[in-house]
Amino acid sequence: MARTADVVVVGGGVIGCAIAYELAKGGLGVTLVERGTPGCEASSAGAGMLAPQAESSAPGPLLALKLASKALYPDLAFELSERTGLDIEYETGGNLHCFLDEGDEAVGRAACAWQREAGLKAELLGRADALALEPDLSAEVRGALFLPDDHWVNNPRLVTALANAAAQERAAFVTGEVTAILRTGDRVTGVRVGDEAVRSAAVVLAAGAWSGQLAATAGLTLPIQPVRGQIVCLEGVPRRHHHLLHVKDHYLVPRVSGQILVGASVEWVGFVKQVTAEQIRAFLDAAMRVVPALGRVPIQATWAGFRPWAPDERPVIGPWPGLDGLVAATGHFRNGILLAPVTARLIRELLVDHAPSFDLTPFLPDRFLH
Ligand code: GLY
């Protein structure tokens, strides 16, 4: 007999696990299908930044969505710790965008101006004030843009905590590859996992960079592509760093453990999961330019993952037009960790309360059908 559920969540990354947790808390019978272990792809490959300000270039609905999601993190961190005993290392030190030259300063001044205009906290610092926050900065750093409200978490730990919390709420986890989204006419009826069907009235497509391939199994077009991001992880950093650092196009994210993650590339190379010499050199050059002491610490690991990219760089969240029961929750590109809590809340509001609290118009899958 086929397995049944109220909702099948396809994909066990941070988005799928957050949704499974939220829906199970909302009283639905959830089955999450993941071919690997929860969080084994992009969700663990990222650096865990919750940086709506550093990672936005203008106000608008996407920034509003990011800010709404970031606001959910303090309670989520507490709740996950209470329920699972796992500390997701929610860090609130803020972001220093370091200036090495006049071009950096001009970019920083412009960002500071629009962000303040939008009511966000942003401050231009001279060298002395930047050094007061991070004493290891190099002699090349002439100032910085300080964004105190950009934060970060330990993202692999976050996904594990969400998966554990979902399991505690009796979400079922199935390990296997979804080979088809099943439909009868204009209704979704479940998914096929290997040779078996899991029947459900609703399917949430949260398969990250693989979402387009899965949509195609139901005859649907969803133009999600993988965008590779590489990272190098340094360890044994002698002084504890308390801020995210940005320098040029690179970022440095400190972990409580004494690691610093340096990234990331943004590459349209398909599903080729390679780490390349030229990218690692660029990361190390940037890291040592801003904090020379990092030249003396060991490299712990390098890795790459695939961000799910939609052509307009907005996430795809909401019901699929013309196929009842299918809901998209994908395309989060560079902000999957940040956007997971609000995405999960919106999917719960769609499937349980039938009243989303946020205007989803800019994020609906409809936009690709015209
Ligand atoms: N959010 C950082 C990145 O995608 O590289």
CSV table of C-alpha atoms and ligand atoms in Angstrom, one decimal:
chain,number,residue,atom,x,y,z
A,1,MET,CA,0.0,0.0,0.0
A,2,ALA,CA,1.3,3.5,-0.9
A,3,ARG,CA,2.5,5.7,2.0
A,4,THR,CA,0.2,8.7,2.6
A,5,ALA,CA,0.7,12.2,4.1
A,6,ASP,CA,-1.1,15.5,4.2
A,7,VAL,CA,1.9,17.2,2.7
A,8,VAL,CA,5.1,15.9,1.0
A,9,VAL,CA,8.0,18.3,1.2
A,10,VAL,CA,10.5,17.6,-1.5
A,11,GLY,CA,14.0,18.5,-0.4
A,12,GLY,CA,15.7,18.3,3.0
A,13,GLY,CA,17.7,21.5,2.9
A,14,VAL,CA,17.2,24.4,5.3
A,15,ILE,CA,14.0,25.5,3.4
A,16,GLY,CA,12.5,22.0,3.4
A,17,CYS,CA,13.4,21.2,7.0
A,18,ALA,CA,12.1,24.6,8.2
A,19,ILE,CA,8.8,24.0,6.3
A,20,ALA,CA,8.5,20.4,7.6
A,21,TYR,CA,8.9,21.7,11.2
A,22,GLU,CA,6.4,24.6,10.8
A,23,LEU,CA,3.8,22.4,9.1
A,24,ALA,CA,4.1,19.6,11.6
A,25,LYS,CA,3.8,22.2,14.4
A,26,GLY,CA,0.6,23.4,12.6
A,27,GLY,CA,-0.9,19.9,12.9
A,28,LEU,CA,-0.3,18.5,9.4
A,29,GLY,CA,1.0,15.0,8.7
A,30,VAL,CA,4.3,15.8,6.9
A,31,THR,CA,6.6,13.5,5.0
A,32,LEU,CA,9.9,15.0,3.9
A,33,VAL,CA,11.8,13.3,1.1
A,34,GLU,CA,15.6,13.9,0.8
A,35,ARG,CA,18.0,11.8,-1.2
A,36,GLY,CA,21.0,12.5,1.1
A,37,THR,CA,21.1,13.7,4.7
A,38,PRO,CA,19.3,16.8,5.7
A,39,GLY,CA,21.3,19.9,4.7
A,40,CYS,CA,24.0,18.0,2.8
A,41,GLU,CA,23.9,20.4,-0.2
A,42,ALA,CA,23.8,24.2,-0.4
A,43,SER,CA,22.5,24.6,3.2
A,44,SER,CA,25.7,23.4,4.6
A,45,ALA,CA,27.9,24.8,1.9
A,46,GLY,CA,26.9,28.4,2.7
A,47,ALA,CA,28.5,30.5,5.4
A,48,GLY,CA,25.3,31.2,7.5
A,49,MET,CA,25.0,34.9,7.0
A,50,LEU,CA,21.8,36.7,8.0
A,51,ALA,CA,22.8,39.8,6.2
A,52,PRO,CA,19.9,41.6,4.6
A,53,GLN,CA,21.8,44.8,4.4
A,54,ALA,CA,25.2,43.7,3.1
A,55,GLU,CA,23.5,41.5,0.6
A,56,SER,CA,21.0,44.0,-0.9
A,57,SER,CA,21.5,46.9,-3.3
A,58,ALA,CA,18.1,48.6,-3.0
A,59,PRO,CA,15.0,48.7,-0.9
A,60,GLY,CA,12.0,46.7,-2.2
A,61,PRO,CA,9.9,43.7,-1.4
A,62,LEU,CA,12.8,41.3,-1.3
A,63,LEU,CA,14.6,43.4,1.3
A,64,ALA,CA,11.4,43.6,3.3
A,65,LEU,CA,11.1,39.8,3.1
A,66,LYS,CA,14.7,39.4,4.3
A,67,LEU,CA,14.2,41.8,7.2
A,68,ALA,CA,11.0,40.0,8.2
A,69,SER,CA,12.9,36.6,8.2
A,70,LYS,CA,15.8,38.0,10.2
A,71,ALA,CA,13.5,39.3,12.8
A,72,LEU,CA,12.3,35.6,13.4
A,73,TYR,CA,15.8,34.4,14.2
A,74,PRO,CA,16.2,35.3,17.9
A,75,ASP,CA,13.0,33.4,18.9
A,76,LEU,CA,13.9,30.5,16.5
A,77,ALA,CA,17.4,30.1,18.0
A,78,PHE,CA,15.8,30.0,21.5
A,79,GLU,CA,13.1,27.6,20.5
A,80,LEU,CA,15.5,25.2,18.7
A,81,SER,CA,17.8,25.2,21.7
A,82,GLU,CA,15.0,24.4,24.0
A,83,ARG,CA,13.6,21.7,21.9
A,84,THR,CA,16.8,20.0,20.6
A,85,GLY,CA,19.6,21.1,22.9
A,86,LEU,CA,21.4,22.4,19.8
A,87,ASP,CA,22.9,25.9,19.9
A,88,ILE,CA,22.7,27.4,16.3
A,89,GLU,CA,25.3,30.0,17.3
A,90,TYR,CA,23.2,33.0,16.5
A,91,GLU,CA,25.8,35.8,16.4
A,92,THR,CA,24.8,39.5,16.4
A,93,GLY,CA,28.1,41.4,16.1
A,94,GLY,CA,27.3,43.1,12.8
A,95,ASN,CA,29.1,43.5,9.6
A,96,LEU,CA,32.1,45.6,8.7
A,97,HIS,CA,32.5,46.3,5.0
A,98,CYS,CA,36.1,47.3,4.9
A,99,PHE,CA,37.4,50.0,2.5
A,100,LEU,CA,40.8,49.5,0.9
A,101,ASP,CA,40.5,52.3,-1.7
A,102,GLU,CA,38.5,55.3,-2.9
A,103,GLY,CA,36.2,53.0,-5.0
A,104,ASP,CA,35.3,51.0,-1.9
A,105,GLU,CA,34.6,54.2,0.0
A,106,ALA,CA,32.3,55.5,-2.7
A,107,VAL,CA,30.3,52.2,-2.8
A,108,GLY,CA,30.1,52.2,1.1
A,109,ARG,CA,28.9,55.9,1.2
A,110,ALA,CA,26.2,55.1,-1.4
A,111,ALA,CA,25.1,52.0,0.5
A,112,CYS,CA,25.1,53.9,3.8
A,113,ALA,CA,22.9,56.6,2.3
A,114,TRP,CA,20.1,54.4,0.8
A,115,GLN,CA,20.0,52.2,3.8
A,116,ARG,CA,19.6,55.1,6.3
A,117,GLU,CA,17.0,56.5,4.0
A,118,ALA,CA,15.2,53.1,4.2
A,119,GLY,CA,15.3,53.4,8.0
A,120,LEU,CA,18.1,50.9,8.6
A,121,LYS,CA,21.1,51.3,10.8
A,122,ALA,CA,24.3,52.0,8.9
A,123,GLU,CA,27.4,54.0,9.9
A,124,LEU,CA,30.6,55.1,8.2
A,125,LEU,CA,33.6,54.5,10.3
A,126,GLY,CA,37.1,55.9,10.0
A,127,ARG,CA,40.1,53.6,10.4
A,128,ALA,CA,40.5,54.1,14.2
A,129,ASP,CA,36.8,53.2,14.8
A,130,ALA,CA,37.0,50.2,12.5
A,131,LEU,CA,40.2,49.0,14.4
A,132,ALA,CA,38.4,49.5,17.7
A,133,LEU,CA,35.9,46.9,16.6
A,134,GLU,CA,38.4,44.5,14.9
A,135,PRO,CA,42.0,45.1,16.1
A,136,ASP,CA,43.5,42.7,13.6
A,137,LEU,CA,42.6,44.7,10.5
A,138,SER,CA,45.5,45.5,8.1
A,139,ALA,CA,47.2,48.8,7.6
A,140,GLU,CA,45.4,48.9,4.2
A,141,VAL,CA,42.0,49.3,5.8
A,142,ARG,CA,41.1,53.0,5.7
A,143,GLY,CA,37.6,52.8,7.0
A,144,ALA,CA,34.5,50.7,6.9
A,145,LEU,CA,30.7,50.7,6.6
A,146,PHE,CA,29.3,49.2,9.8
A,147,LEU,CA,26.0,47.4,9.6
A,148,PRO,CA,25.2,46.4,13.2
A,149,ASP,CA,22.0,44.6,12.3
A,150,ASP,CA,23.6,42.0,10.0
A,151,HIS,CA,24.0,38.7,11.9
A,152,TRP,CA,25.0,35.1,11.3
A,153,VAL,CA,24.5,31.5,12.4
A,154,ASN,CA,26.2,28.1,12.2
A,155,ASN,CA,24.2,26.9,9.2
A,156,PRO,CA,24.9,23.1,9.3
A,157,ARG,CA,23.9,23.2,13.0
A,158,LEU,CA,20.7,25.1,12.0
A,159,VAL,CA,19.6,22.5,9.5
A,160,THR,CA,20.3,19.6,12.0
A,161,ALA,CA,18.3,21.4,14.6
A,162,LEU,CA,15.3,22.1,12.3
A,163,ALA,CA,15.3,18.4,11.1
A,164,ASN,CA,15.5,17.2,14.7
A,165,ALA,CA,12.7,19.5,15.8
A,166,ALA,CA,10.5,18.5,12.8
A,167,ALA,CA,11.1,14.8,13.7
A,168,GLN,CA,10.0,15.6,17.3
A,169,GLU,CA,6.8,17.0,15.9
A,170,ARG,CA,6.4,13.6,14.1
A,171,ALA,CA,7.4,14.7,10.6
A,172,ALA,CA,8.5,11.6,8.7
A,173,PHE,CA,11.8,11.6,6.9
A,174,VAL,CA,12.2,9.4,3.8
A,175,THR,CA,15.6,8.9,2.3
A,176,GLY,CA,15.3,8.5,-1.5
A,177,GLU,CA,15.2,10.3,-4.8
A,178,VAL,CA,12.0,11.9,-5.9
A,179,THR,CA,11.7,10.8,-9.6
A,180,ALA,CA,8.3,12.4,-10.3
A,181,ILE,CA,5.8,14.8,-9.0
A,182,LEU,CA,2.5,12.9,-9.5
A,183,ARG,CA,-0.6,14.6,-10.9
A,184,THR,CA,-4.1,13.6,-12.0
A,185,GLY,CA,-5.3,16.3,-14.3
A,186,ASP,CA,-5.0,19.7,-12.6
A,187,ARG,CA,-4.4,18.2,-9.1
A,188,VAL,CA,-1.2,17.0,-7.6
A,189,THR,CA,-1.5,13.6,-6.0
A,190,GLY,CA,1.9,13.0,-4.4
A,191,VAL,CA,5.4,12.0,-5.5
A,192,ARG,CA,7.2,9.0,-6.7
A,193,VAL,CA,10.3,8.0,-4.7
A,194,GLY,CA,12.2,5.3,-6.5
A,195,ASP,CA,9.5,2.7,-7.4
A,196,GLU,CA,7.1,3.8,-4.6
A,197,ALA,CA,4.4,6.5,-4.5
A,198,VAL,CA,3.9,8.8,-1.5
A,199,ARG,CA,0.3,10.0,-1.8
A,200,SER,CA,-0.6,13.5,-0.6
A,201,ALA,CA,-3.0,16.4,-1.2
A,202,ALA,CA,-0.2,18.9,-1.2
A,203,VAL,CA,3.5,18.8,-2.4
A,204,VAL,CA,5.9,21.5,-1.4
A,205,LEU,CA,8.8,21.8,-3.9
A,206,ALA,CA,11.8,22.8,-1.9
A,207,ALA,CA,14.6,21.1,-3.8
A,208,GLY,CA,16.9,24.1,-4.2
A,209,ALA,CA,19.0,24.0,-7.4
A,210,TRP,CA,17.3,20.8,-8.5
A,211,SER,CA,13.7,22.3,-8.4
A,212,GLY,CA,13.6,22.9,-12.1
A,213,GLN,CA,14.4,19.3,-12.9
A,214,LEU,CA,11.7,18.1,-10.5
A,215,ALA,CA,9.1,20.5,-11.8
A,216,ALA,CA,9.7,19.1,-15.3
A,217,THR,CA,8.6,15.6,-14.1
A,218,ALA,CA,5.1,17.1,-13.8
A,219,GLY,CA,5.4,18.8,-17.2
A,220,LEU,CA,6.1,22.2,-15.6
A,221,THR,CA,8.7,24.9,-16.5
A,222,LEU,CA,10.6,26.4,-13.6
A,223,PRO,CA,13.8,28.2,-14.7
A,224,ILE,CA,15.9,27.5,-11.7
A,225,GLN,CA,19.6,27.1,-12.3
A,226,PRO,CA,22.5,26.1,-10.1
A,227,VAL,CA,25.0,28.8,-9.2
A,228,ARG,CA,28.2,27.4,-7.7
A,229,GLY,CA,29.7,29.0,-4.6
A,230,GLN,CA,33.1,28.0,-3.3
A,231,ILE,CA,34.4,28.5,0.2
A,232,VAL,CA,37.7,28.0,2.1
A,233,CYS,CA,37.5,27.4,5.8
A,234,LEU,CA,40.5,28.5,8.0
A,235,GLU,CA,40.8,27.2,11.5
A,236,GLY,CA,42.7,27.9,14.7
A,237,VAL,CA,42.3,31.7,14.3
A,238,PRO,CA,44.1,33.0,17.4
A,239,ARG,CA,41.9,36.0,18.1
A,240,ARG,CA,38.1,35.7,18.3
A,241,HIS,CA,36.5,37.9,15.6
A,242,HIS,CA,33.2,39.4,16.5
A,243,HIS,CA,32.1,40.8,13.1
A,244,LEU,CA,31.3,39.6,9.7
A,245,LEU,CA,33.9,41.2,7.4
A,246,HIS,CA,33.4,42.1,3.7
A,247,VAL,CA,36.2,43.2,1.5
A,248,LYS,CA,35.6,43.9,-2.2
A,249,ASP,CA,33.4,40.9,-3.4
A,250,HIS,CA,34.5,38.6,-0.6
A,251,TYR,CA,33.3,37.9,2.9
A,252,LEU,CA,34.8,36.4,6.1
A,253,VAL,CA,32.4,34.7,8.6
A,254,PRO,CA,33.8,33.8,12.0
A,255,ARG,CA,32.6,30.8,13.9
A,256,VAL,CA,32.6,30.3,17.6
A,257,SER,CA,35.0,27.3,17.1
A,258,GLY,CA,37.8,29.6,15.9
A,259,GLN,CA,37.2,28.9,12.2
A,260,ILE,CA,36.7,31.6,9.6
A,261,LEU,CA,34.9,30.9,6.4
A,262,VAL,CA,36.0,32.9,3.4
A,263,GLY,CA,33.9,33.1,0.3
A,264,ALA,CA,32.3,33.0,-2.1
A,265,SER,CA,32.3,32.6,-5.8
A,266,VAL,CA,29.2,33.1,-7.9
A,267,GLU,CA,29.6,30.8,-11.0
A,268,TRP,CA,27.2,29.6,-13.7
A,269,VAL,CA,29.0,26.2,-14.4
A,270,GLY,CA,26.1,23.8,-14.1
A,271,PHE,CA,26.3,21.0,-11.5
A,272,VAL,CA,30.1,20.8,-11.5
A,273,LYS,CA,31.1,20.6,-7.8
A,274,GLN,CA,34.7,21.5,-8.1
A,275,VAL,CA,36.9,23.8,-6.0
A,276,THR,CA,39.3,25.7,-8.2
A,277,ALA,CA,42.8,27.0,-7.5
A,278,GLU,CA,42.1,30.5,-8.8
A,279,GLN,CA,39.1,31.0,-6.5
A,280,ILE,CA,40.9,29.7,-3.5
A,281,ARG,CA,43.8,32.0,-4.3
A,282,ALA,CA,41.4,34.9,-4.6
A,283,PHE,CA,39.8,34.1,-1.2
A,284,LEU,CA,43.1,33.8,0.6
A,285,ASP,CA,44.4,37.0,-1.0
A,286,ALA,CA,41.3,38.9,0.1
A,287,ALA,CA,41.5,37.4,3.6
A,288,MET,CA,45.1,38.2,4.1
A,289,ARG,CA,44.7,41.7,2.7
A,290,VAL,CA,42.1,42.5,5.3
A,291,VAL,CA,43.5,40.4,8.3
A,292,PRO,CA,47.2,39.6,7.6
A,293,ALA,CA,47.4,37.2,10.6
A,294,LEU,CA,45.2,34.8,8.7
A,295,GLY,CA,48.2,34.0,6.5
A,296,ARG,CA,49.6,31.9,9.4
A,297,VAL,CA,46.6,29.7,10.2
A,298,PRO,CA,45.8,26.3,8.7
A,299,ILE,CA,43.3,25.6,5.9
A,300,GLN,CA,40.7,23.3,7.4
A,301,ALA,CA,38.7,22.5,4.3
A,302,THR,CA,37.4,23.8,1.0
A,303,TRP,CA,34.1,23.0,-0.6
A,304,ALA,CA,31.5,24.1,-3.1
A,305,GLY,CA,27.7,24.1,-3.3
A,306,PHE,CA,24.9,25.1,-5.7
A,307,ARG,CA,22.6,28.1,-4.9
A,308,PRO,CA,19.2,27.9,-6.6
A,309,TRP,CA,19.0,30.9,-8.9
A,310,ALA,CA,15.9,32.3,-10.7
A,311,PRO,CA,16.4,34.7,-13.6
A,312,ASP,CA,15.1,37.7,-11.6
A,313,GLU,CA,17.0,36.6,-8.5
A,314,ARG,CA,13.9,36.5,-6.3
A,315,PRO,CA,12.7,33.4,-4.5
A,316,VAL,CA,9.8,31.4,-5.8
A,317,ILE,CA,7.2,31.1,-3.1
A,318,GLY,CA,3.5,30.2,-3.5
A,319,PRO,CA,0.9,28.0,-5.2
A,320,TRP,CA,1.5,26.7,-8.7
A,321,PRO,CA,-1.1,28.2,-11.0
A,322,GLY,CA,-3.2,25.5,-12.7
A,323,LEU,CA,-1.9,22.6,-10.5
A,324,ASP,CA,-3.8,22.5,-7.3
A,325,GLY,CA,-1.8,21.4,-4.3
A,326,LEU,CA,1.6,22.1,-5.6
A,327,VAL,CA,3.4,24.9,-3.8
A,328,ALA,CA,6.9,26.2,-4.6
A,329,ALA,CA,9.5,27.2,-2.0
A,330,THR,CA,12.7,27.5,-3.8
A,331,GLY,CA,15.0,29.9,-5.7
A,332,HIS,CA,16.4,31.5,-2.6
A,333,PHE,CA,19.8,32.1,-4.4
A,334,ARG,CA,22.2,33.7,-1.9
A,335,ASN,CA,19.7,34.0,1.0
A,336,GLY,CA,18.4,30.5,1.8
A,337,ILE,CA,19.6,30.5,5.4
A,338,LEU,CA,18.3,34.0,6.0
A,339,LEU,CA,14.9,33.4,4.3
A,340,ALA,CA,14.1,30.0,5.7
A,341,PRO,CA,12.1,31.1,8.7
A,342,VAL,CA,9.8,33.5,6.8
A,343,THR,CA,9.4,31.0,3.9
A,344,ALA,CA,8.3,28.3,6.4
A,345,ARG,CA,5.9,30.6,8.0
A,346,LEU,CA,4.4,31.6,4.7
A,347,ILE,CA,4.0,28.0,3.5
A,348,ARG,CA,2.2,27.3,6.8
A,349,GLU,CA,0.0,30.3,6.3
A,350,LEU,CA,-0.8,29.1,2.8
A,351,LEU,CA,-1.5,25.5,3.7
A,352,VAL,CA,-2.9,25.7,7.2
A,353,ASP,CA,-4.4,29.2,7.6
A,354,HIS,CA,-5.0,29.9,3.9
A,355,ALA,CA,-4.0,33.6,4.5
A,356,PRO,CA,-0.4,34.6,3.9
A,357,SER,CA,0.7,37.6,6.1
A,358,PHE,CA,3.0,39.0,3.4
A,359,ASP,CA,2.1,40.1,-0.2
A,360,LEU,CA,3.5,37.2,-2.2
A,361,THR,CA,2.9,38.8,-5.6
A,362,PRO,CA,6.6,39.5,-6.4
A,363,PHE,CA,7.5,35.9,-5.5
A,364,LEU,CA,4.8,33.8,-7.1
A,365,PRO,CA,5.6,31.1,-9.7
A,366,ASP,CA,3.1,32.8,-12.0
A,367,ARG,CA,5.8,35.3,-13.1
A,368,PHE,CA,7.5,32.6,-15.2
A,369,LEU,CA,4.4,31.6,-17.1
A,370,HIS,CA,3.8,34.8,-19.1
B,1,GLY,N1,24.9,34.5,1.1
B,1,GLY,C1,26.3,34.3,0.6
B,1,GLY,C2,26.5,33.6,-0.6
B,1,GLY,O1,25.6,33.2,-1.3
B,1,GLY,O2,27.6,33.5,-1.0
